[in-house]
Short mmCIF file of C-alpha atoms in Angstrom, two decimals:
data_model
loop_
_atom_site.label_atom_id
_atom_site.label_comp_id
_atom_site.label_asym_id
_atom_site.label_seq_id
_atom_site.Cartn_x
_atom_site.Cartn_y
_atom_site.Cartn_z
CA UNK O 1 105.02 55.39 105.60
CA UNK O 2 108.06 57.52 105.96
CA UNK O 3 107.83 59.39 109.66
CA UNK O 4 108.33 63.29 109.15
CA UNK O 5 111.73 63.91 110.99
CA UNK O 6 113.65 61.28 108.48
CA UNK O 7 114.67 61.91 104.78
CA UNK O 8 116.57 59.22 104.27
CA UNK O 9 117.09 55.28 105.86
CA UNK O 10 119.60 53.10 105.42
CA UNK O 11 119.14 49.61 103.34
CA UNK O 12 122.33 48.26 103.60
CA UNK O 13 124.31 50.33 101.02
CA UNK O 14 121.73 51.96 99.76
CA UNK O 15 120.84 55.55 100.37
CA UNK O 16 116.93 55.47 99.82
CA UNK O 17 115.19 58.36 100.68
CA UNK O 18 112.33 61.08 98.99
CA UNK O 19 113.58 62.70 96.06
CA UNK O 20 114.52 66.16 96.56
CA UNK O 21 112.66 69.39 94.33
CA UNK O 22 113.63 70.81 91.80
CA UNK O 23 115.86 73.94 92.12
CA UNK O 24 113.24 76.75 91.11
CA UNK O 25 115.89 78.27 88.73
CA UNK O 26 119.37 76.67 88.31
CA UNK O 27 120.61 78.76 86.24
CA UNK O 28 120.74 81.52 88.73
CA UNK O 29 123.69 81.85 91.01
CA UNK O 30 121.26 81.37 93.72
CA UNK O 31 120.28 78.20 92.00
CA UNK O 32 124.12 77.41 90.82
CA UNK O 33 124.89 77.65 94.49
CA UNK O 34 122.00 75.12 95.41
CA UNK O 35 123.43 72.82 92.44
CA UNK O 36 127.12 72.68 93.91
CA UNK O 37 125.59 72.26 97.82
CA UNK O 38 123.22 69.27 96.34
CA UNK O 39 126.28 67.71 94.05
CA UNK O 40 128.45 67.27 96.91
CA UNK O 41 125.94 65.64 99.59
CA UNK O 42 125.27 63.35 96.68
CA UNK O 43 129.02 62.93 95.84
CA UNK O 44 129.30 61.22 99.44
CA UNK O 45 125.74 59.35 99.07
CA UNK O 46 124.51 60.43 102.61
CA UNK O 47 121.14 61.64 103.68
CA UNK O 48 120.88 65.19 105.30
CA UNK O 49 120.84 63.63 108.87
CA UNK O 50 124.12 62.25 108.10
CA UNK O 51 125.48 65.25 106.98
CA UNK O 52 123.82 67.26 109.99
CA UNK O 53 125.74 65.45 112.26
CA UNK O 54 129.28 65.69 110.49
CA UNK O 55 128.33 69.87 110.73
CA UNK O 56 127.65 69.02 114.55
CA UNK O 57 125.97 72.58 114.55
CA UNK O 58 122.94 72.56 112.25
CA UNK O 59 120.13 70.62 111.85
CA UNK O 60 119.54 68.85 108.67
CA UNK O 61 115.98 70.65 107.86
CA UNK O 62 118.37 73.90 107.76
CA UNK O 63 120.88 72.17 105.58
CA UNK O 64 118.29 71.31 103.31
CA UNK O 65 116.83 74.32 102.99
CA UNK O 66 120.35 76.12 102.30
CA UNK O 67 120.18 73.89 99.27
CA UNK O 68 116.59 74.05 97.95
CA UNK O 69 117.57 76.97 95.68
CA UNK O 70 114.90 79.31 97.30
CA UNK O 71 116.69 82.00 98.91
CA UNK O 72 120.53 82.43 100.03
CA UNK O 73 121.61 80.49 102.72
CA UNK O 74 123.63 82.09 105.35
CA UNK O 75 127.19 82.20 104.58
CA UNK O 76 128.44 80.44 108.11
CA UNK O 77 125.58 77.41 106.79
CA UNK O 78 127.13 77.43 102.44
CA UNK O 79 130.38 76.64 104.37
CA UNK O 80 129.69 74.26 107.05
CA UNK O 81 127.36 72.47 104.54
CA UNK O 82 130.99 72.40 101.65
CA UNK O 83 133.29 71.42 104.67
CA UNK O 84 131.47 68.87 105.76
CA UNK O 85 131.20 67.81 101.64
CA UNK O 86 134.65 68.68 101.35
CA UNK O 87 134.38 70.92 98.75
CA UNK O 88 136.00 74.02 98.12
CA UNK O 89 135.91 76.66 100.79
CA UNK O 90 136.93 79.34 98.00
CA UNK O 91 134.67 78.10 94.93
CA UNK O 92 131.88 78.32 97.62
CA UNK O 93 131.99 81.76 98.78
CA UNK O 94 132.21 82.91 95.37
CA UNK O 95 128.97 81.31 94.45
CA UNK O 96 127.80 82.42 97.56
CA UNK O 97 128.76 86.20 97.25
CA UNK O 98 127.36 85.97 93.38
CA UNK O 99 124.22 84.84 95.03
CA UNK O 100 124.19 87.87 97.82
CA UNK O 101 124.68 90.05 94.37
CA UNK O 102 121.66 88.80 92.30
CA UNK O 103 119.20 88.36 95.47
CA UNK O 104 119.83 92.05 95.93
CA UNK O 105 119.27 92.95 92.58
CA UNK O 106 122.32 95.31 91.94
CA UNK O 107 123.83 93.88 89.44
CA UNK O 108 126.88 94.24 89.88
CA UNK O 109 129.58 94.74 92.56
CA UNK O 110 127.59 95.15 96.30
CA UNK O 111 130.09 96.90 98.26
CA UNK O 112 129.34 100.56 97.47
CA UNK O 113 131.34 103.23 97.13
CA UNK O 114 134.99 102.72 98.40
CA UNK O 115 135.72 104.62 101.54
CA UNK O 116 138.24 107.08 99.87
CA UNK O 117 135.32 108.24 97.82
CA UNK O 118 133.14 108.46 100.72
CA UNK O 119 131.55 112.74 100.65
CA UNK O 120 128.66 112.52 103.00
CA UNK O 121 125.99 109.68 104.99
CA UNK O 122 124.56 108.36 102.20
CA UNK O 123 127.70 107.35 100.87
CA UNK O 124 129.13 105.79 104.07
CA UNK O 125 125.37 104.03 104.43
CA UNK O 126 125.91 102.14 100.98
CA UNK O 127 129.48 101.88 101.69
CA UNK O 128 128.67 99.98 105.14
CA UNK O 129 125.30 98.25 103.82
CA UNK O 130 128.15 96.37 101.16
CA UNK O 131 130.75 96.19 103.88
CA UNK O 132 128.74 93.87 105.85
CA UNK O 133 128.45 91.95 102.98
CA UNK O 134 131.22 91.45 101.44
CA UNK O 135 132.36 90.13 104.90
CA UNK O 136 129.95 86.95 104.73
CA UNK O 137 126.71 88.91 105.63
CA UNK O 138 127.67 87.98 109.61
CA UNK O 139 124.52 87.57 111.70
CA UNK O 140 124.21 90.55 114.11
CA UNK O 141 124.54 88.19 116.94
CA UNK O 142 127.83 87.66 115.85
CA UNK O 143 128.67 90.94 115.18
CA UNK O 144 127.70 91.60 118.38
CA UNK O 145 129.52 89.22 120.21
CA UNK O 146 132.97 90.05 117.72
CA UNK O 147 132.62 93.80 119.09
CA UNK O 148 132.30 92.54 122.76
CA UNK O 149 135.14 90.77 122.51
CA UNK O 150 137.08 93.67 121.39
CA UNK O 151 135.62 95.90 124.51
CA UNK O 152 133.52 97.97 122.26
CA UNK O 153 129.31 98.18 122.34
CA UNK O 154 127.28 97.04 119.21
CA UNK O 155 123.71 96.10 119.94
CA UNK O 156 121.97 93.61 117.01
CA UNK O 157 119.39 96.40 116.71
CA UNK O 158 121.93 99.37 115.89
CA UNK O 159 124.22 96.55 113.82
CA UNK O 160 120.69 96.09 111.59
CA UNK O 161 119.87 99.70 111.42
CA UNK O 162 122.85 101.19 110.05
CA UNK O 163 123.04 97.45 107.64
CA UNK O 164 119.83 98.29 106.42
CA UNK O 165 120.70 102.19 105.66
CA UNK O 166 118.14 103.53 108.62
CA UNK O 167 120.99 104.85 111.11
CA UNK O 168 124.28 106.08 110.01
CA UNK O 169 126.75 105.46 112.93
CA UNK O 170 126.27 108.48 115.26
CA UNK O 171 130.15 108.06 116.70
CA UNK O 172 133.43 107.26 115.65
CA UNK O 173 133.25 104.31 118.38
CA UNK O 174 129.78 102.82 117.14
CA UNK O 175 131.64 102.78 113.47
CA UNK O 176 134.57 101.08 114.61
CA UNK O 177 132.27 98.34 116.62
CA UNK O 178 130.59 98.09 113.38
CA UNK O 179 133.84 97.12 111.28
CA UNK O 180 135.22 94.85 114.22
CA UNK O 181 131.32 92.94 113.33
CA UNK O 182 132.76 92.86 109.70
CA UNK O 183 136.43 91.70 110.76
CA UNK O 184 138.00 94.52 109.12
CA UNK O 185 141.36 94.80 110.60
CA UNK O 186 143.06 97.12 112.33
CA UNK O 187 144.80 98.56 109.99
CA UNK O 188 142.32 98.75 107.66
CA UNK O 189 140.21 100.77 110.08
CA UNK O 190 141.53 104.24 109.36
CA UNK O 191 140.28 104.85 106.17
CA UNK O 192 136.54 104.15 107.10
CA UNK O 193 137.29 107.04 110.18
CA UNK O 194 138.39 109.18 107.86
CA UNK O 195 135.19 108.74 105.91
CA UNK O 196 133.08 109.16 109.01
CA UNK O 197 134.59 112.42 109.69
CA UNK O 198 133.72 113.83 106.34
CA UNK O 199 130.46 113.01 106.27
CA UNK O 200 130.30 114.28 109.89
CA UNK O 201 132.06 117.99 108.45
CA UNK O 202 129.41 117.61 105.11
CA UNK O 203 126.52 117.34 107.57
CA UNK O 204 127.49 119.94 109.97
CA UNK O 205 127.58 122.46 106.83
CA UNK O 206 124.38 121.24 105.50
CA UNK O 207 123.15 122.13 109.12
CA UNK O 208 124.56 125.48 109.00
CA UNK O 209 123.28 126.53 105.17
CA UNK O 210 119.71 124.77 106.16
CA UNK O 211 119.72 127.44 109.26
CA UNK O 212 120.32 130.45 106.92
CA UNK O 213 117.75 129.21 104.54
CA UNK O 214 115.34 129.19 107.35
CA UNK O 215 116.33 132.12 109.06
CA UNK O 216 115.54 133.71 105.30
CA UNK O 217 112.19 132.18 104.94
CA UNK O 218 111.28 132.92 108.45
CA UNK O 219 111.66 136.88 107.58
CA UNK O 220 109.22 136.15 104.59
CA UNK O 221 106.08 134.43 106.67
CA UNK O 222 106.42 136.81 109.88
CA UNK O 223 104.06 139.81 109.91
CA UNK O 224 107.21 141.97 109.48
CA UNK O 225 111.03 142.01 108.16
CA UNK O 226 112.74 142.43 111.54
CA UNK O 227 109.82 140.00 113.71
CA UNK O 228 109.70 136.59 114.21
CA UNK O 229 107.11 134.58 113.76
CA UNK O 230 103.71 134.85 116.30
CA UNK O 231 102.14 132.46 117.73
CA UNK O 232 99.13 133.03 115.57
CA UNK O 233 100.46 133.13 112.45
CA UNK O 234 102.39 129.83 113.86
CA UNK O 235 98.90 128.37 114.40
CA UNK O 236 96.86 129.95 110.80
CA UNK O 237 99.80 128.20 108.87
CA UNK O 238 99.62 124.84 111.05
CA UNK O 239 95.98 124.55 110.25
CA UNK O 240 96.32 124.88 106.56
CA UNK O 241 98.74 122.47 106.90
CA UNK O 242 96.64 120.27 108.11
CA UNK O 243 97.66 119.56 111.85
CA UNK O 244 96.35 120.96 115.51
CA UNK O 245 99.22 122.53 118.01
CA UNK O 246 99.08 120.24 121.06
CA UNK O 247 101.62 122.58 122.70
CA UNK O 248 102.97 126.61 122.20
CA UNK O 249 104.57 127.52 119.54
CA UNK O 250 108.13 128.54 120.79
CA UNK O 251 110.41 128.77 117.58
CA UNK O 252 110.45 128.79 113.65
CA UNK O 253 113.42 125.95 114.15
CA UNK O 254 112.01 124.55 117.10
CA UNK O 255 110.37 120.95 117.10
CA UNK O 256 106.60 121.38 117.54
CA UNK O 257 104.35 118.93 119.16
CA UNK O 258 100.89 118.43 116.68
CA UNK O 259 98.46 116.39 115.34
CA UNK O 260 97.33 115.74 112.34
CA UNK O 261 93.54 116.88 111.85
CA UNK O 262 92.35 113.52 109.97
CA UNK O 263 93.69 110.42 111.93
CA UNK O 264 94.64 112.43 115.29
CA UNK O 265 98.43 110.64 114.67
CA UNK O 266 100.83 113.07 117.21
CA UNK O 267 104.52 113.70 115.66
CA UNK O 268 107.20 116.84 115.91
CA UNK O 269 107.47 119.66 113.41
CA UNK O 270 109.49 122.40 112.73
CA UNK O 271 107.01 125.41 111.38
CA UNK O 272 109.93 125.60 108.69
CA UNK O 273 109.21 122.39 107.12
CA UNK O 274 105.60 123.14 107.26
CA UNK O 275 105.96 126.23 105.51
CA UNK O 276 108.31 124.52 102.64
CA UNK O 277 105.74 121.35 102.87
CA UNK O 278 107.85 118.98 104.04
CA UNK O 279 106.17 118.13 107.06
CA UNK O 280 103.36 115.41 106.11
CA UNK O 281 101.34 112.84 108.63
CA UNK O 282 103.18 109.40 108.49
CA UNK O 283 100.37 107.79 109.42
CA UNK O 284 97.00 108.79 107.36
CA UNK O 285 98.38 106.92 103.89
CA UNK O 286 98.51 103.72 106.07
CA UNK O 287 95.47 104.34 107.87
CA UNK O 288 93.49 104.55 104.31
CA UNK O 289 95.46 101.61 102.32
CA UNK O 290 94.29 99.27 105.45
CA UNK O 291 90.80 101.06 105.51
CA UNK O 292 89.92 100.45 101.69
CA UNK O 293 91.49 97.07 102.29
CA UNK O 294 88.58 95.97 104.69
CA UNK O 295 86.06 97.92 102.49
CA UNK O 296 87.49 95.51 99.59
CA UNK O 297 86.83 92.59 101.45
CA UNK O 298 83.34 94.23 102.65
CA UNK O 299 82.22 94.32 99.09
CA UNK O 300 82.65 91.08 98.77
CA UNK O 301 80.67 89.73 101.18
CA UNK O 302 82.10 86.36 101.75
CA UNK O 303 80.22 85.71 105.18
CA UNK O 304 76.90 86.66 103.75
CA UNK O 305 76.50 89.11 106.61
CA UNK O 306 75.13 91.57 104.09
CA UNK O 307 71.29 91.91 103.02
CA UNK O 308 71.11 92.39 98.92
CA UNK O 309 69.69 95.74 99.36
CA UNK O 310 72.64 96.81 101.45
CA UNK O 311 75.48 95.36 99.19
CA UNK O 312 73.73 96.85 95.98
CA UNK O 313 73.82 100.20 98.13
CA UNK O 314 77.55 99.79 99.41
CA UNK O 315 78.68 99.32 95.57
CA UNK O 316 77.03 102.36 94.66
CA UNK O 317 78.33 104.34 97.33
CA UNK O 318 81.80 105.87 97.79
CA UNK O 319 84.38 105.21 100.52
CA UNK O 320 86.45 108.47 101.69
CA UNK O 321 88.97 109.44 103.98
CA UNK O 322 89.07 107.91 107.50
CA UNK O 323 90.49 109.04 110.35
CA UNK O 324 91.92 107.50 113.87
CA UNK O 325 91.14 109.67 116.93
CA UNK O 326 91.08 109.03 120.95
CA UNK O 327 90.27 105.51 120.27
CA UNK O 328 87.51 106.58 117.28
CA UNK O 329 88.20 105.27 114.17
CA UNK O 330 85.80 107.69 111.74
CA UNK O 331 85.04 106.12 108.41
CA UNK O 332 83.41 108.40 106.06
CA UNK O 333 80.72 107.11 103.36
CA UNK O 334 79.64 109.25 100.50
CA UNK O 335 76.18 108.60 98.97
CA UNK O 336 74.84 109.83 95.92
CA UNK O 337 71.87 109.76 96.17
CA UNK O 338 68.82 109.87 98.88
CA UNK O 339 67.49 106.32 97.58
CA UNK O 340 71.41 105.07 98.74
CA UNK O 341 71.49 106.89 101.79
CA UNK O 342 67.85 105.45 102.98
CA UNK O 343 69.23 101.61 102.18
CA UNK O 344 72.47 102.58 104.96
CA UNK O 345 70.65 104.48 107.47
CA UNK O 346 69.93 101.58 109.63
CA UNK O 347 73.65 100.78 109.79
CA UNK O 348 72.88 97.10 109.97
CA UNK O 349 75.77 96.70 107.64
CA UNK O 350 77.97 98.44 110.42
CA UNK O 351 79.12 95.51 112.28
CA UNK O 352 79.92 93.46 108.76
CA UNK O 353 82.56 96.46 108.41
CA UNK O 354 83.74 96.19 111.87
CA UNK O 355 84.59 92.44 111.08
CA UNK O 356 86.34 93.32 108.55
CA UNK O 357 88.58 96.57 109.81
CA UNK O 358 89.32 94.14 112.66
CA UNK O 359 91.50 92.20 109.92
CA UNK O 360 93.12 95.19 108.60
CA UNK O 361 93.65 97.79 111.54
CA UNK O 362 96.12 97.10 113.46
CA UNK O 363 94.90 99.77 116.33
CA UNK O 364 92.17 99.04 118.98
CA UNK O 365 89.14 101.28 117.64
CA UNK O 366 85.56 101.94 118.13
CA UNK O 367 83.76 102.38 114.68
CA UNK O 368 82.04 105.72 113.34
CA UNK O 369 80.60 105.65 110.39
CA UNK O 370 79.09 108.91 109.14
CA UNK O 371 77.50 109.07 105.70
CA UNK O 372 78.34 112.19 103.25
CA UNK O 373 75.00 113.26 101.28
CA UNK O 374 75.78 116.17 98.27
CA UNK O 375 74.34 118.43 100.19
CA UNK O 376 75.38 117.52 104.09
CA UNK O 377 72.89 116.64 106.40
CA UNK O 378 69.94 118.60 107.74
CA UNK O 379 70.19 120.83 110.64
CA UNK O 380 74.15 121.00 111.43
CA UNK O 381 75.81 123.50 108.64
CA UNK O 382 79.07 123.17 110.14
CA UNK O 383 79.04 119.91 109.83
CA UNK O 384 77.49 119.49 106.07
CA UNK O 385 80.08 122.26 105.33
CA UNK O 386 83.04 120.07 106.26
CA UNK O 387 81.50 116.67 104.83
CA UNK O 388 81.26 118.85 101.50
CA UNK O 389 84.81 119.25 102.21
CA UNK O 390 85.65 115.34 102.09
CA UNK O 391 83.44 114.65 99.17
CA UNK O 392 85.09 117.51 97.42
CA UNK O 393 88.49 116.64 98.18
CA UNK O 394 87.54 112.99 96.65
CA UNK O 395 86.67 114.63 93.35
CA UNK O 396 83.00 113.68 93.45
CA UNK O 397 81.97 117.44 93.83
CA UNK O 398 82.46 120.32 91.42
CA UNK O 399 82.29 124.12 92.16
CA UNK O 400 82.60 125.64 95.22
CA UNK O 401 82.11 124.66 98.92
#
């Protein structure tokens, strides 16, 4: 029995080892490139430990992944891997860059528009995100470590960021860190400045007309042409929004500490975007996807935790909106029907539910279930007024509230 650590042994001559899998599609360039890697360890006839130790730098389960045909190998392995096969450098990175191209799934050239063309971010995001590429897809280690070398900071976190297109560099010094991580050369430098700055001019004029705009709209919501904006008003159109001030209001532009009246999630504001709509809570569409998730696997019942009364009753009923507040995690159930509602009552079912938000939720949480009936509960009209609400916004009521 072969041990796990060895692919290959020696028999005199003879290479003998477990044959390798197929490439999942050779016809790809990702699979082309696994096809060329493969042909020239076989060329030599030496296992991947042998060829690990000609690299002297990786091991061979990394060499043998970079040509399985599963997913691009980094560019510093493709080469190691060819030099060590002595094949060619060039052919290599072609088939390696051809591979970058289809994994992305651009079709055709990655590096973005070319930094004479560059108008505003988004331009100079795409523009870097192909950079980066085109340069061998460095690790941002490296690119790190290139940029300290030339005296200038790059973390690995800011490198990914603006790679990714989730931070556009805020400097001209974090730009030109970035291209040192990407080897660009000095003289070659210029042009992506140049770009920086008018991006930096398109977004400081974007700034200015989005000011006017608001300084417009603000004269529509206030109580009158020449006021701003009061506090109440602040708060009336807040609340319709959907969020709860958790400080004063102290601006139409200014960013507004709230939180959002369903999972209790705190962000900033600006009134203006919640005027135009703009301003939504990140975090309820999560909260739900993961909540009807766990009621999913609640349904199913795979732990038998459930009596048959209680999963006919579950199946029947209707989960709604949830919410996450001060450690309460509120998960709203609406019945149709009293003969539903009795079968839940006892909330046996409850910790079957917890077991399975546990999975899902990613948040520490103590679980509140409250059941919705048509007509809300007996004896609290405030409450059966705003469970009408849920049910409502669910579609399963008609007419008014």
């Amino acid at each position: 029995m072969w041990p796990r650590s060895c692919t290959a042994v020696e028999t005199g001559r003879t290479t003998v080892g477990r044959p390798e899998k197929p490439i999942p599609d050779p016809l790809s360039s990702v699979g082309k490139l696994a096809g060329a890697l493969r042909d020239g360890r076989k060329s030599l006839g030496i296992s991947y430990a042998e060829l690990s130790a000609r690299t002297r730098e990786y091991s061979a389960a990394t060499l043998q992944r970079a040509a399985s045909g599963i997913g691009v190998p980094k560019r510093e392995v493709a080469r190691a891997f060819a030099h060590a096969c002595s094949l060619d450098l060039d052919t290599i990175d072609r088939m390696w860059l051809a591979a970058c191209r289809e994994r992305r799934g651009s079709g055709g050239a990655p590096e973005g528009p070319s930094p004479n063309l560059i108008k505003d971010f988004p331009d100079l995001s795409a523009a870097l995100e192909g950079l980066r590429l085109v340069s061998g897809a460095p690790s941002y280690r490296v690119m790190q470590n290139r940029a300290r070398q030339a005296g200038l900071a790059l973390s690995r976190s800011t490198a990914q960021r603006i790679s990714r297109r989730r931070q556009v560099p805020g400097s001209a010094a974090c730009l030109e860190a970035f291209l040192v991580g990407c080897e660009v050369p000095l003289r070659g430098r210029d042009v992506w400045l140049e770009a920086w700055w008018r991006a930096q001019q398109q977004a400081k004029s974007q700034r200015v007309e989005h000011v006017r705009e608001a300084d417009l709209l603000e004269a529509v919501v206030a109580d009158g042409p020449a006021s701003p904006v009061t506090h109440e008003t602040a708060l009336r159109l807040l609340r319709k929004a959907g969020f709860d001030a958790l400080e004063r209001y102290r601006g139409f532009q200014a960013p507004w500490t709230v939180a959002c009246d369903r999972c209790a999630a705190e962000r900033r504001v600006r009134l203006s975007d919640v005027v135009l709509g703009q301003a939504t809570c990140l975090e309820c569409p999560e909260l739900n996807e993961r909540v009807r998730k766990a009621w999913a696997d609640l349904l199913e019942d795979r732990t038998d935790q459930l009596s048959r009364q209680e999963a006919e009753a579950l199946r029947v009923a209707t989960l709604l909106k949830s919410r996450h507040q001060r450690g309460h995690l509120d998960v709203h159930v609406f019945v149709p029907d009293e003969q539903t509602g009795i079968a839940l009552l006892p909330g046996t079912w409850h910790p079957a539910l917890e077991n399975a938000l546990r999975h899902h939720v990613r948040r520490p949480f103590r679980l509140e279930v409250m059941l919705v009936y048509p007509d809300g509960p007996a004896g609290s009209r405030k409450n059966g007024q705003r469970q009408r609400r849920l049910a409502k916004a669910a579609g399963l009521l008609e007419g008014p509230i």
